[in-house]
CSV table of C-alpha atoms and ligand atoms in Angstrom, one decimal:
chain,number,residue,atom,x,y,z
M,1216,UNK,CA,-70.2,-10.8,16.1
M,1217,UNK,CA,-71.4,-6.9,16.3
M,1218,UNK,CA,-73.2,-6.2,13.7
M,1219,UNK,CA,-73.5,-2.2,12.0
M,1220,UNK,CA,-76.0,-0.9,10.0
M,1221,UNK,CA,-75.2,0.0,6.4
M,1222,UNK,CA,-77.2,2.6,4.2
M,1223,UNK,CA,-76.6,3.1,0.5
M,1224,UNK,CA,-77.1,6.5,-0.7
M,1225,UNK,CA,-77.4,6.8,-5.0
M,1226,UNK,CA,-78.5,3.7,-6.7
M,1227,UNK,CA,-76.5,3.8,-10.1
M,1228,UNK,CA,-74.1,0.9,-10.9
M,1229,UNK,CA,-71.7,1.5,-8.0
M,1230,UNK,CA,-75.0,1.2,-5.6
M,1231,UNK,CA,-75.9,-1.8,-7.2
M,1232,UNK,CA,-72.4,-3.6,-6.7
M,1233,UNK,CA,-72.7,-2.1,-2.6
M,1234,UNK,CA,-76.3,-3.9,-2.2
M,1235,UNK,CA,-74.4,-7.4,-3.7
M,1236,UNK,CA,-71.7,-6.6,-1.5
M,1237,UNK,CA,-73.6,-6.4,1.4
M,1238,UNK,CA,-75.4,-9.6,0.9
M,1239,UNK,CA,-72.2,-11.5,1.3
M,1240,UNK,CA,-70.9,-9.5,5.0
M,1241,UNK,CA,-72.3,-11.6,7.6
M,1242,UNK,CA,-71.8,-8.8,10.3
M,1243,UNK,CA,-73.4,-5.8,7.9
M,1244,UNK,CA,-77.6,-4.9,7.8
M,1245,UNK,CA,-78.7,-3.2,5.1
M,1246,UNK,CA,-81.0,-0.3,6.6
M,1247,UNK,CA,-82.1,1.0,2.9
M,1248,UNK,CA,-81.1,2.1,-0.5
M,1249,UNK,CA,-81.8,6.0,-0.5
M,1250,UNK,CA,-81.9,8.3,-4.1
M,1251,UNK,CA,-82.2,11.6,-5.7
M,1252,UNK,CA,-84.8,10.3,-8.0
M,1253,UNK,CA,-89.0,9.1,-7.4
M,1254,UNK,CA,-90.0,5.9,-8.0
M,1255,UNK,CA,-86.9,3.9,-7.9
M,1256,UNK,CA,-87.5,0.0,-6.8
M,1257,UNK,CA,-84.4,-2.1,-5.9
M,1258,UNK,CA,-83.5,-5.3,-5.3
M,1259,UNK,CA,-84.1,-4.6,-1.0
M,1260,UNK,CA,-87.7,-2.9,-1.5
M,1261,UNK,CA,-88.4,0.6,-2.4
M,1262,UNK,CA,-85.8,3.4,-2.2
M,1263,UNK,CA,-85.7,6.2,0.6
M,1264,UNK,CA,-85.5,10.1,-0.3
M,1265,UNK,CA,-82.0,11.0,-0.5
M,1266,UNK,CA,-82.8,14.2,1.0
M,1267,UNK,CA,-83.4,12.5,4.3
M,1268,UNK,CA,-79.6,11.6,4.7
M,1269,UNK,CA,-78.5,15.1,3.7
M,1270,UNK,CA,-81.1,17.1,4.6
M,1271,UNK,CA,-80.3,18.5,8.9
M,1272,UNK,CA,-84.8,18.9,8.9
M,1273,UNK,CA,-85.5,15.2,7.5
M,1274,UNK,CA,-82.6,12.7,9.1
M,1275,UNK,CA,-83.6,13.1,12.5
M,1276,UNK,CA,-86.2,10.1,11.2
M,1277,UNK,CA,-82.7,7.8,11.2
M,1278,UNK,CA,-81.1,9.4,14.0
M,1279,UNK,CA,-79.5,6.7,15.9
M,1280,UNK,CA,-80.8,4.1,13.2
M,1281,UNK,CA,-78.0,3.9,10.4
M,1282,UNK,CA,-74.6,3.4,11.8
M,1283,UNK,CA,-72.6,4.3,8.4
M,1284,UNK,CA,-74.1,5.3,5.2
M,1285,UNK,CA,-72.4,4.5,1.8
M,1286,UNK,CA,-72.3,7.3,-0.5
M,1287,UNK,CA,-72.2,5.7,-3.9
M,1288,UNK,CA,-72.9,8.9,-6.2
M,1289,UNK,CA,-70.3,10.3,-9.0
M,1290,UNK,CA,-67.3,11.8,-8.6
M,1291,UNK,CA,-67.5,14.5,-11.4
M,1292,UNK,CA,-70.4,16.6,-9.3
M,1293,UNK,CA,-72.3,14.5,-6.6
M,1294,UNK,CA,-69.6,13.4,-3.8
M,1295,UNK,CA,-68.1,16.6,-3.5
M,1296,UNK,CA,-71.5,18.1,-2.5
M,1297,UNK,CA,-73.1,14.8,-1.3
M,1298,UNK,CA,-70.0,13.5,1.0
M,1299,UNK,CA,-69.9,16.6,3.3
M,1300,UNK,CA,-73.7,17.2,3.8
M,1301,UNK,CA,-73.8,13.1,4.6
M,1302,UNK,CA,-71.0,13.5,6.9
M,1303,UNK,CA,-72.9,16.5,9.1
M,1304,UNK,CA,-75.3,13.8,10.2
M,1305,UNK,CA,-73.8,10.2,9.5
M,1306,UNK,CA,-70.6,8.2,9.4
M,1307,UNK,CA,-69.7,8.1,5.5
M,1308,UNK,CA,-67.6,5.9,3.3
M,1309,UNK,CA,-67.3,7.3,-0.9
M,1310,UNK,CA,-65.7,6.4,-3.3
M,1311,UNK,CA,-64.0,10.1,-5.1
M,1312,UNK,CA,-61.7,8.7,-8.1
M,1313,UNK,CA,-60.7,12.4,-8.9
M,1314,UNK,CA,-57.3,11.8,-7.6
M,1315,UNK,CA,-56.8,16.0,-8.6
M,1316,UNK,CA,-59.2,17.0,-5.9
M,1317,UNK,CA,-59.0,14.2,-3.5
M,1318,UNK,CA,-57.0,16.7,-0.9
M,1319,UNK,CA,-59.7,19.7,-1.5
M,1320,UNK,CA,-62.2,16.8,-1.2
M,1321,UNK,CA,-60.4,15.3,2.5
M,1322,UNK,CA,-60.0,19.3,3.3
M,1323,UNK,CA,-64.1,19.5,3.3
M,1324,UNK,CA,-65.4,16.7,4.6
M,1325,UNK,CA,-62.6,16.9,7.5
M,1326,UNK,CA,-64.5,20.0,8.5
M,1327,UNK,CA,-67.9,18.5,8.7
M,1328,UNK,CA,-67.0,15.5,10.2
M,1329,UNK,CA,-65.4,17.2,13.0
M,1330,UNK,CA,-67.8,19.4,13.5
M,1331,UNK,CA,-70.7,16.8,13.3
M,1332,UNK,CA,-68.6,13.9,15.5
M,1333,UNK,CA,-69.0,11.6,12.5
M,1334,UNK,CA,-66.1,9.1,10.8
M,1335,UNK,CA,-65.6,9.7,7.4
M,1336,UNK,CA,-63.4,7.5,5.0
M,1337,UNK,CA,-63.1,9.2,1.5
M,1338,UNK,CA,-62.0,7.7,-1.7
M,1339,UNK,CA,-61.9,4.1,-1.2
M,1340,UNK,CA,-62.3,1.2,-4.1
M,1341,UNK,CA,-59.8,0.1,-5.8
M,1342,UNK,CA,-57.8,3.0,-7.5
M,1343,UNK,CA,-57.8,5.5,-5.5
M,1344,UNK,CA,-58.6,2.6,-2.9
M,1345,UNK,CA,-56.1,-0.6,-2.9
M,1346,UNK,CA,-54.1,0.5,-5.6
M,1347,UNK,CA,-53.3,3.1,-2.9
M,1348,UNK,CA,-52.0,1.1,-0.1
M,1349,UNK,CA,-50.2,-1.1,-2.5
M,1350,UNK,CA,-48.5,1.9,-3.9
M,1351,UNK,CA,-47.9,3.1,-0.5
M,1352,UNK,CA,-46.2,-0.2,0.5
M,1353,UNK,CA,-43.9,-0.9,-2.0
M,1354,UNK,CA,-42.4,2.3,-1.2
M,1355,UNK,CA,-42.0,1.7,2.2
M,1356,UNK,CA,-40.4,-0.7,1.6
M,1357,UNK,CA,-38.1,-0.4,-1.5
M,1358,UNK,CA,-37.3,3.5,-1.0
M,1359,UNK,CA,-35.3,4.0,-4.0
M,1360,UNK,CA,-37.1,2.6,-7.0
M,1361,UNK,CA,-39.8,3.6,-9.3
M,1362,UNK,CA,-43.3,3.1,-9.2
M,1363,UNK,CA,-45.9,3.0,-12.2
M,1364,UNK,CA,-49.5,2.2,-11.9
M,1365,UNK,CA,-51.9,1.2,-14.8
M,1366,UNK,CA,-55.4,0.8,-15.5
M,1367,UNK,CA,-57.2,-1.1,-18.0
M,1368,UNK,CA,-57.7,-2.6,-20.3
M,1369,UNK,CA,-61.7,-2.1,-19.1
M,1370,UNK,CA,-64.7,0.1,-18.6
M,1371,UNK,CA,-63.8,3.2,-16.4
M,1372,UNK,CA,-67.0,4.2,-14.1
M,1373,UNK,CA,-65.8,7.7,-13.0
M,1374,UNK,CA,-64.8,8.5,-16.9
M,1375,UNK,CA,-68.1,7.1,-17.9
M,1376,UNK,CA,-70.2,9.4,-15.3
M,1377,UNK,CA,-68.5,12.1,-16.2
M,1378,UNK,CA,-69.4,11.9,-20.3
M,1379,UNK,CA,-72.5,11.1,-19.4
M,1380,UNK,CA,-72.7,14.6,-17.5
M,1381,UNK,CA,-71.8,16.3,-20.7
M,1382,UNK,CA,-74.6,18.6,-22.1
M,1383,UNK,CA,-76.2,16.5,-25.3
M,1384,UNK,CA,-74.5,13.0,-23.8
M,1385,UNK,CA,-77.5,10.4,-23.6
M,1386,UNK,CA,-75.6,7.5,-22.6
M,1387,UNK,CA,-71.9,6.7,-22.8
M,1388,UNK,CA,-69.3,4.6,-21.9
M,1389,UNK,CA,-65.3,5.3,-21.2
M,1390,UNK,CA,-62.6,2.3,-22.3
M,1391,UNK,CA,-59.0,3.0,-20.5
M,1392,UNK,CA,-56.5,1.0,-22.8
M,1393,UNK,CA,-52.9,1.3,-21.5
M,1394,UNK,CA,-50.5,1.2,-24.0
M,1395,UNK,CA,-48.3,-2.3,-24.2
M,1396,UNK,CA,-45.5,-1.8,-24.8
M,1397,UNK,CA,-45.2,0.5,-22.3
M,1398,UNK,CA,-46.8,-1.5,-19.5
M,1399,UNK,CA,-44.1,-4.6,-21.1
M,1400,UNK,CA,-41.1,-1.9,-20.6
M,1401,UNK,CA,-42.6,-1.0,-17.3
M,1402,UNK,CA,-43.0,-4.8,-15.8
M,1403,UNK,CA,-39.2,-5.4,-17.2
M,1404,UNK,CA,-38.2,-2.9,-15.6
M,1405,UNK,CA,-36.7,-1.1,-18.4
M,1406,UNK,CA,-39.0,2.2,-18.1
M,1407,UNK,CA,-36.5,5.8,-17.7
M,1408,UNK,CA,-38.2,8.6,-15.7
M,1409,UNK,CA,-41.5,8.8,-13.9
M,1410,UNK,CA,-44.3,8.4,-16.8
M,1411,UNK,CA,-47.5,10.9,-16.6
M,1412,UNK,CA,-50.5,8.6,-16.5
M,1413,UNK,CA,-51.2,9.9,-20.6
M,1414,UNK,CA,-47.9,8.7,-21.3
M,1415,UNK,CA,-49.3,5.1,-20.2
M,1416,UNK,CA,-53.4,5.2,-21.6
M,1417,UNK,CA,-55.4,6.0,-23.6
M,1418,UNK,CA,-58.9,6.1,-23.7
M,1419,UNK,CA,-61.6,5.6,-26.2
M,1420,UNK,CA,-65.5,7.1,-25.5
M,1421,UNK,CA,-68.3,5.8,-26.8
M,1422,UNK,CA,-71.7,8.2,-26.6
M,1423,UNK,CA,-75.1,8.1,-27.6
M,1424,UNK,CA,-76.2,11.4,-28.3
M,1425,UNK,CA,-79.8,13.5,-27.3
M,1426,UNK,CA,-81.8,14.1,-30.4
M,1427,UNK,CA,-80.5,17.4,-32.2
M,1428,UNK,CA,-77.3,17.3,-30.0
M,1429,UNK,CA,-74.3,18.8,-31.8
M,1430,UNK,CA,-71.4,15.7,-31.8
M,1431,UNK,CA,-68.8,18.5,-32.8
M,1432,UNK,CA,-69.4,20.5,-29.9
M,1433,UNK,CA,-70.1,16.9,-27.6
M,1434,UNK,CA,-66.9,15.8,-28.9
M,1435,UNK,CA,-64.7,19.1,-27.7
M,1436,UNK,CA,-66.7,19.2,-24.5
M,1437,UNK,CA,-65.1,15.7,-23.7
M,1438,UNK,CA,-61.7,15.7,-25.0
M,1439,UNK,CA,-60.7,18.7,-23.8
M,1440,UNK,CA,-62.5,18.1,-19.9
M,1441,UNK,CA,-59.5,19.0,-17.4
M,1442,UNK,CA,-58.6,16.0,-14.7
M,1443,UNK,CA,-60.4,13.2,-17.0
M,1444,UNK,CA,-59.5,13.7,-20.5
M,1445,UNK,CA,-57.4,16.6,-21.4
M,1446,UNK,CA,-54.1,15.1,-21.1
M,1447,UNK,CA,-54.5,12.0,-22.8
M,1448,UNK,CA,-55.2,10.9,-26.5
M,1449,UNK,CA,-59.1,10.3,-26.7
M,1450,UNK,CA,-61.1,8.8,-29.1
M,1451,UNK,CA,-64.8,10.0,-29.0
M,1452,UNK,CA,-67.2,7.7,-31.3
M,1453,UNK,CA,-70.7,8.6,-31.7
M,1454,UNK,CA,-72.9,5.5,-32.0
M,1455,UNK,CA,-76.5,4.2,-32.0
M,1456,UNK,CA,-79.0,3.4,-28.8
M,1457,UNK,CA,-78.8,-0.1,-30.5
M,1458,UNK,CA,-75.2,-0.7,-30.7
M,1459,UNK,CA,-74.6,0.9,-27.4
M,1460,UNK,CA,-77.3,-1.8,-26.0
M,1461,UNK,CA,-75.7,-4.8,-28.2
M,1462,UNK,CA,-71.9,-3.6,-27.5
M,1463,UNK,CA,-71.4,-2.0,-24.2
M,1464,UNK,CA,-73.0,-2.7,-21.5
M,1465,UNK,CA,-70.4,-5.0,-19.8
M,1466,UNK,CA,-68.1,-3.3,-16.9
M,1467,UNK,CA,-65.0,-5.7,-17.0
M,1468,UNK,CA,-62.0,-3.8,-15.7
M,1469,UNK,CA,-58.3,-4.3,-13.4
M,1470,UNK,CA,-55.0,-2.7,-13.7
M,1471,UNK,CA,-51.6,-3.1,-12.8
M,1472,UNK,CA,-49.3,-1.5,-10.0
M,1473,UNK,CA,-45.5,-2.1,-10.4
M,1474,UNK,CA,-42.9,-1.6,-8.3
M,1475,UNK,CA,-39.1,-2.3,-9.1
M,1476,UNK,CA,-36.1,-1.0,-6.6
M,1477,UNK,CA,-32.5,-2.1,-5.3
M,1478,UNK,CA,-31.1,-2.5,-1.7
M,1479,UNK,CA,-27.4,-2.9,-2.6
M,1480,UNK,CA,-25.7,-2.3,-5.8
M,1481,UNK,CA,-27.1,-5.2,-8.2
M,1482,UNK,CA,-29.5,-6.4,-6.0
M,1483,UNK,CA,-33.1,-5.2,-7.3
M,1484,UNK,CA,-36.8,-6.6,-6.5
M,1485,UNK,CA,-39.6,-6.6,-8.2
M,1486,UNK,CA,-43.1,-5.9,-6.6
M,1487,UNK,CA,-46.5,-6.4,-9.1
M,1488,UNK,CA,-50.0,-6.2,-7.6
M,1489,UNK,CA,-52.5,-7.4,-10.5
M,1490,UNK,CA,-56.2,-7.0,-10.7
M,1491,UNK,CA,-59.2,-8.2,-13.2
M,1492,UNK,CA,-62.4,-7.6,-12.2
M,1493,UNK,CA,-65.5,-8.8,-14.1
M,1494,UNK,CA,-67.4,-6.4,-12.4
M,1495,UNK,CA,-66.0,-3.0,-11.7
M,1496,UNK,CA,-69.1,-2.0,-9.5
M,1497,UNK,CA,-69.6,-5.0,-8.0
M,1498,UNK,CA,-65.8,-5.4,-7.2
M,1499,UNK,CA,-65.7,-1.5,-6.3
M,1500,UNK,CA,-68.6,-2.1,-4.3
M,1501,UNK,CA,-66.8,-4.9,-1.9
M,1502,UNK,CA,-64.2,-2.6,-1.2
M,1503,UNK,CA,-66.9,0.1,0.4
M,1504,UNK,CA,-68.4,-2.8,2.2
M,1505,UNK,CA,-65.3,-4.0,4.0
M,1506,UNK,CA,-64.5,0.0,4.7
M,1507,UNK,CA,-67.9,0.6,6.0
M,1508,UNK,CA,-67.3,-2.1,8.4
M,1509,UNK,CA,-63.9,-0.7,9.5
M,1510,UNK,CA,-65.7,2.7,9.9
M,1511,UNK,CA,-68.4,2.1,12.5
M,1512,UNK,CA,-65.5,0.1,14.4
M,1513,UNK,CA,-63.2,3.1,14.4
M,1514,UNK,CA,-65.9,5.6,14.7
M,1515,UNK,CA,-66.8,3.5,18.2
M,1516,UNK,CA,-63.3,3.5,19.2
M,1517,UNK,CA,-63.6,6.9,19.2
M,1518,UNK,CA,-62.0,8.2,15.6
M,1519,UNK,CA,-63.3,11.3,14.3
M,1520,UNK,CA,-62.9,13.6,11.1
M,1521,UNK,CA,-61.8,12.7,7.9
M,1522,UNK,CA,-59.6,9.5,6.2
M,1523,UNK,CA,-58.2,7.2,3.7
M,1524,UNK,CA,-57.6,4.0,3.3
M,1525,UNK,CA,-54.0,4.5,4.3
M,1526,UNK,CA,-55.4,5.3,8.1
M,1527,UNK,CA,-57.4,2.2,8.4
M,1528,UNK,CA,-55.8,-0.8,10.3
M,1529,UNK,CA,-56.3,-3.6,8.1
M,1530,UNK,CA,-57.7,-6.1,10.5
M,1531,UNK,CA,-60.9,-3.7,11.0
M,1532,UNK,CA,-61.6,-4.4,7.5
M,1533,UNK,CA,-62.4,-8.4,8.1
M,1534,UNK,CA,-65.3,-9.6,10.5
M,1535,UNK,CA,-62.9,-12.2,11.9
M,1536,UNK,CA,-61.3,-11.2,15.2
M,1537,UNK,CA,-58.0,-10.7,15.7
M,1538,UNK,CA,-57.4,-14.0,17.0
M,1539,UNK,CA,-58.6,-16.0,14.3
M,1540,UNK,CA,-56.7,-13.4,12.1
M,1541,UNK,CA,-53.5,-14.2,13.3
M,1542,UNK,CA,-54.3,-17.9,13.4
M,1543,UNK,CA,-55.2,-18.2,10.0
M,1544,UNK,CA,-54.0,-15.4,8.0
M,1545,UNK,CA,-50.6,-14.0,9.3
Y,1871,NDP,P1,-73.7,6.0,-12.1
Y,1871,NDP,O1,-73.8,7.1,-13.1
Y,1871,NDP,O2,-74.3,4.7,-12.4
Y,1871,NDP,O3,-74.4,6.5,-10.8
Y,1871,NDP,C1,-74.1,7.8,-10.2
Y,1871,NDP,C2,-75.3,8.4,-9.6
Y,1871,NDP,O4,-76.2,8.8,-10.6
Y,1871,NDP,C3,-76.1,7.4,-8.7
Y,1871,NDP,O5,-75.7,7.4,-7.4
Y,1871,NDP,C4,-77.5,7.8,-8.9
Y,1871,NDP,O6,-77.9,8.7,-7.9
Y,1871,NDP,C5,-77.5,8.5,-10.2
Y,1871,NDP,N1,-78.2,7.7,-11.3
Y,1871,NDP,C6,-77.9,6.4,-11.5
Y,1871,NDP,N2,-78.7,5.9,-12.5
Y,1871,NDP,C7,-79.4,7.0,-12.9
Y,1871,NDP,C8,-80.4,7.1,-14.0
Y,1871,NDP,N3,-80.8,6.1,-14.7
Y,1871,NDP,N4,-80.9,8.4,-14.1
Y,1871,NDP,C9,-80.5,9.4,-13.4
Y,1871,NDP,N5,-79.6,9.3,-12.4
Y,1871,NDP,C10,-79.1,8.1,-12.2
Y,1871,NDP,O7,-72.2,5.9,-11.7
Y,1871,NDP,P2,-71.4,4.6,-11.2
Y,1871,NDP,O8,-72.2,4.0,-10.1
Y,1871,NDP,O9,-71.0,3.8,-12.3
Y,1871,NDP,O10,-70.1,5.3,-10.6
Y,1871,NDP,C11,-70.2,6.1,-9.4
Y,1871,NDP,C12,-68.8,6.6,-9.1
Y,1871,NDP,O11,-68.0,5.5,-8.5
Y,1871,NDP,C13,-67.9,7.1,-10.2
Y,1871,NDP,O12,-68.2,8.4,-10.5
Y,1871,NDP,C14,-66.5,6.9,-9.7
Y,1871,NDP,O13,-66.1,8.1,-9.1
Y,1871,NDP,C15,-66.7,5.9,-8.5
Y,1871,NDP,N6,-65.8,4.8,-8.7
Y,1871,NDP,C16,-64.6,4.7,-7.9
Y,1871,NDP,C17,-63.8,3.7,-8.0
Y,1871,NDP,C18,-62.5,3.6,-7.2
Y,1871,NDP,O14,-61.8,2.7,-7.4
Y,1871,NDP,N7,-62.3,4.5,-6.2
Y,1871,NDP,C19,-64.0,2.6,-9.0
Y,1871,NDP,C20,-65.3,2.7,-9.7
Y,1871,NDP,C21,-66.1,3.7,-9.5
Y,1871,NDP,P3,-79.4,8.8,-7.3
Y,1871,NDP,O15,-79.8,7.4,-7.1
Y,1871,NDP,O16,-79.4,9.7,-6.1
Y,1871,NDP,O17,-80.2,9.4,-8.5
């Protein structure tokens, strides 16, 4: 088995969930954990300046040492600076949830890529990520029909990053709650028209706010922030450090993507891929790890430049070899 080495770069609770990950891949080394801040101890020893991943001076130290480096920092305003500079030195897997920007996003870090000779997969996980392919294979297959996807009940990490980003925001948590009895409509089949995702959620914020922080101004900051909040209903609730500690710190989350179409008049189908994750990072974090792997395999068969998910063959995801695959699992 050909093992690849795997470097994590941010160590928040996506890069947390990675380092589990990685302890379960039998073909993946972790190289180190590398971050923005001083000081930081993790669970594999100490952490690595980030800089010396996205610095051109600094990385020469792991030229030829890491084979694909896993950027694991926020969507809101790391990965669109962080993924490209990676990219101009390493092979790079991320994880940008801002489906809004994800074509700007592929746009920039094709460019570096390219340029640099490195393979980089953006916006993997599970939504965008395997909700993704699933989408994209139901309507492959059942061309006329209607599609709807929803999140939650559960603990959104992109939201949550990008409240806590919010000038006066301490700490702060995001709940995506889709609404019942549309998602009952929707499995049924009994949905008219193609739903906007704020037809379908909403979401309820939780925040701890910096001392002599003004909540009004918090408050307006987040509800009316374009791409995560603007167009849905959004409870903001200001609570204590205590509560927050006592009440929120779990990161439970899943979602739902339906699929119902016809192939002859009367005949219809019904296609529903289901997820609940205990762990959001941790189960976010096992999708990186299998793409990572897929990454320095394509990257040695000579792939270069930006992709998705959808460009991945599936059986470079899994350490078995195509054999076994198709003895066991087709
Ligand atoms: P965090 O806020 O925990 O971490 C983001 C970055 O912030 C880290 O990489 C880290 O960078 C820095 N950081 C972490 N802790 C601290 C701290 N105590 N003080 C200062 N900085 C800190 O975000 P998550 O890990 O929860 O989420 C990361 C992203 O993952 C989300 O923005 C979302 O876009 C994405 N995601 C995507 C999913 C998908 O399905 N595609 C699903 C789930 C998440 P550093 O170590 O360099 O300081």
């Amino acid at each position: 088995m050909t093992h690849a080495r795997i470097a994590i770069n941010g160590y928040g609770n996506l890069g947390r969930g990675v380092e589990q990950a990685l302890s379960l891949a039998p073909d993946l080394d972790l190289v180190g954990v590398f971050t923005r801040r001083e000081g930081v101890m993790t669970a594999s020893g100490p952490a690595f300046p980030a800089a010396e991943l996205t610095d051109p001076q600094l990385r020469a130290r792991w030229a030829g040492k890491i084979d694909v480096v896993i950027n694991c920092g926020g969507s809101k305003s790391d990965l669109d600076t962080q993924t490209p500079l990676v990219a101009s030195g390493f092979n790079v897997v991320d994880s940008f949830d801002t489906h809004a920007r994800i074509p700007a996003h592929f746009e920039k870090v094709d460019a570096a890529a390219r340029t640099a000779g490195t393979l980089a997969l953006i916006s993997a996980g599970w939504d965008p990520g395997l909700f993704s392919l699933q989408r994209l294979l139901a309507e492959a297959v059942l061309p006329v029909g209607q599609s709807e996807t929803f999140w939650g009940p559960g603990l959104s990490q992109g939201h949550s990053d990008a409240v806590r980003r919010v000038p006066g925001v301490k700490n702060a948590v995001q709940y995506t709650v889709p609404k019942e009895d549309v998602r009952a409509a929707a499995l049924a089949g009994e949905t008219e028209g193609q739903l906007s995702a704020g037809d379908k959620h909403r979401r309820i914020v939780y925040v701890v706010l910096e001392s002599g922080a003004d909540a009004e101004a918090v408050r307006q900051a987040i509800v009316t922030m374009p791409d995560y909040f603007a167009e849905y209903e959004t409870e903001v609730h200001v609570i204590s450090e205590e509560e927050f500690a006592a009440e929120h710190t779990g990161m439970a989350h899943g979602g739902d993507v339906i699929r119902h179409g016809t192939t002859s008049p009367g005949t219809s189908h019904a296609l529903h891929f289901n997820l609940a994750l205990d762990s959001n990072p941790e189960f976010t974090g096992s999708v990186l790890v299998a793409c990572a792997r897929a990454v320095a395999r394509m990257h040695a068969r000579g792939e270069r430049g930006a992709i998705t998910l959808f460009d991945v063959p599936p059986a470079l995801l899994h350490p078995a070899s195509g054999a076994q695959l198709r003895a066991e699992l087709l």
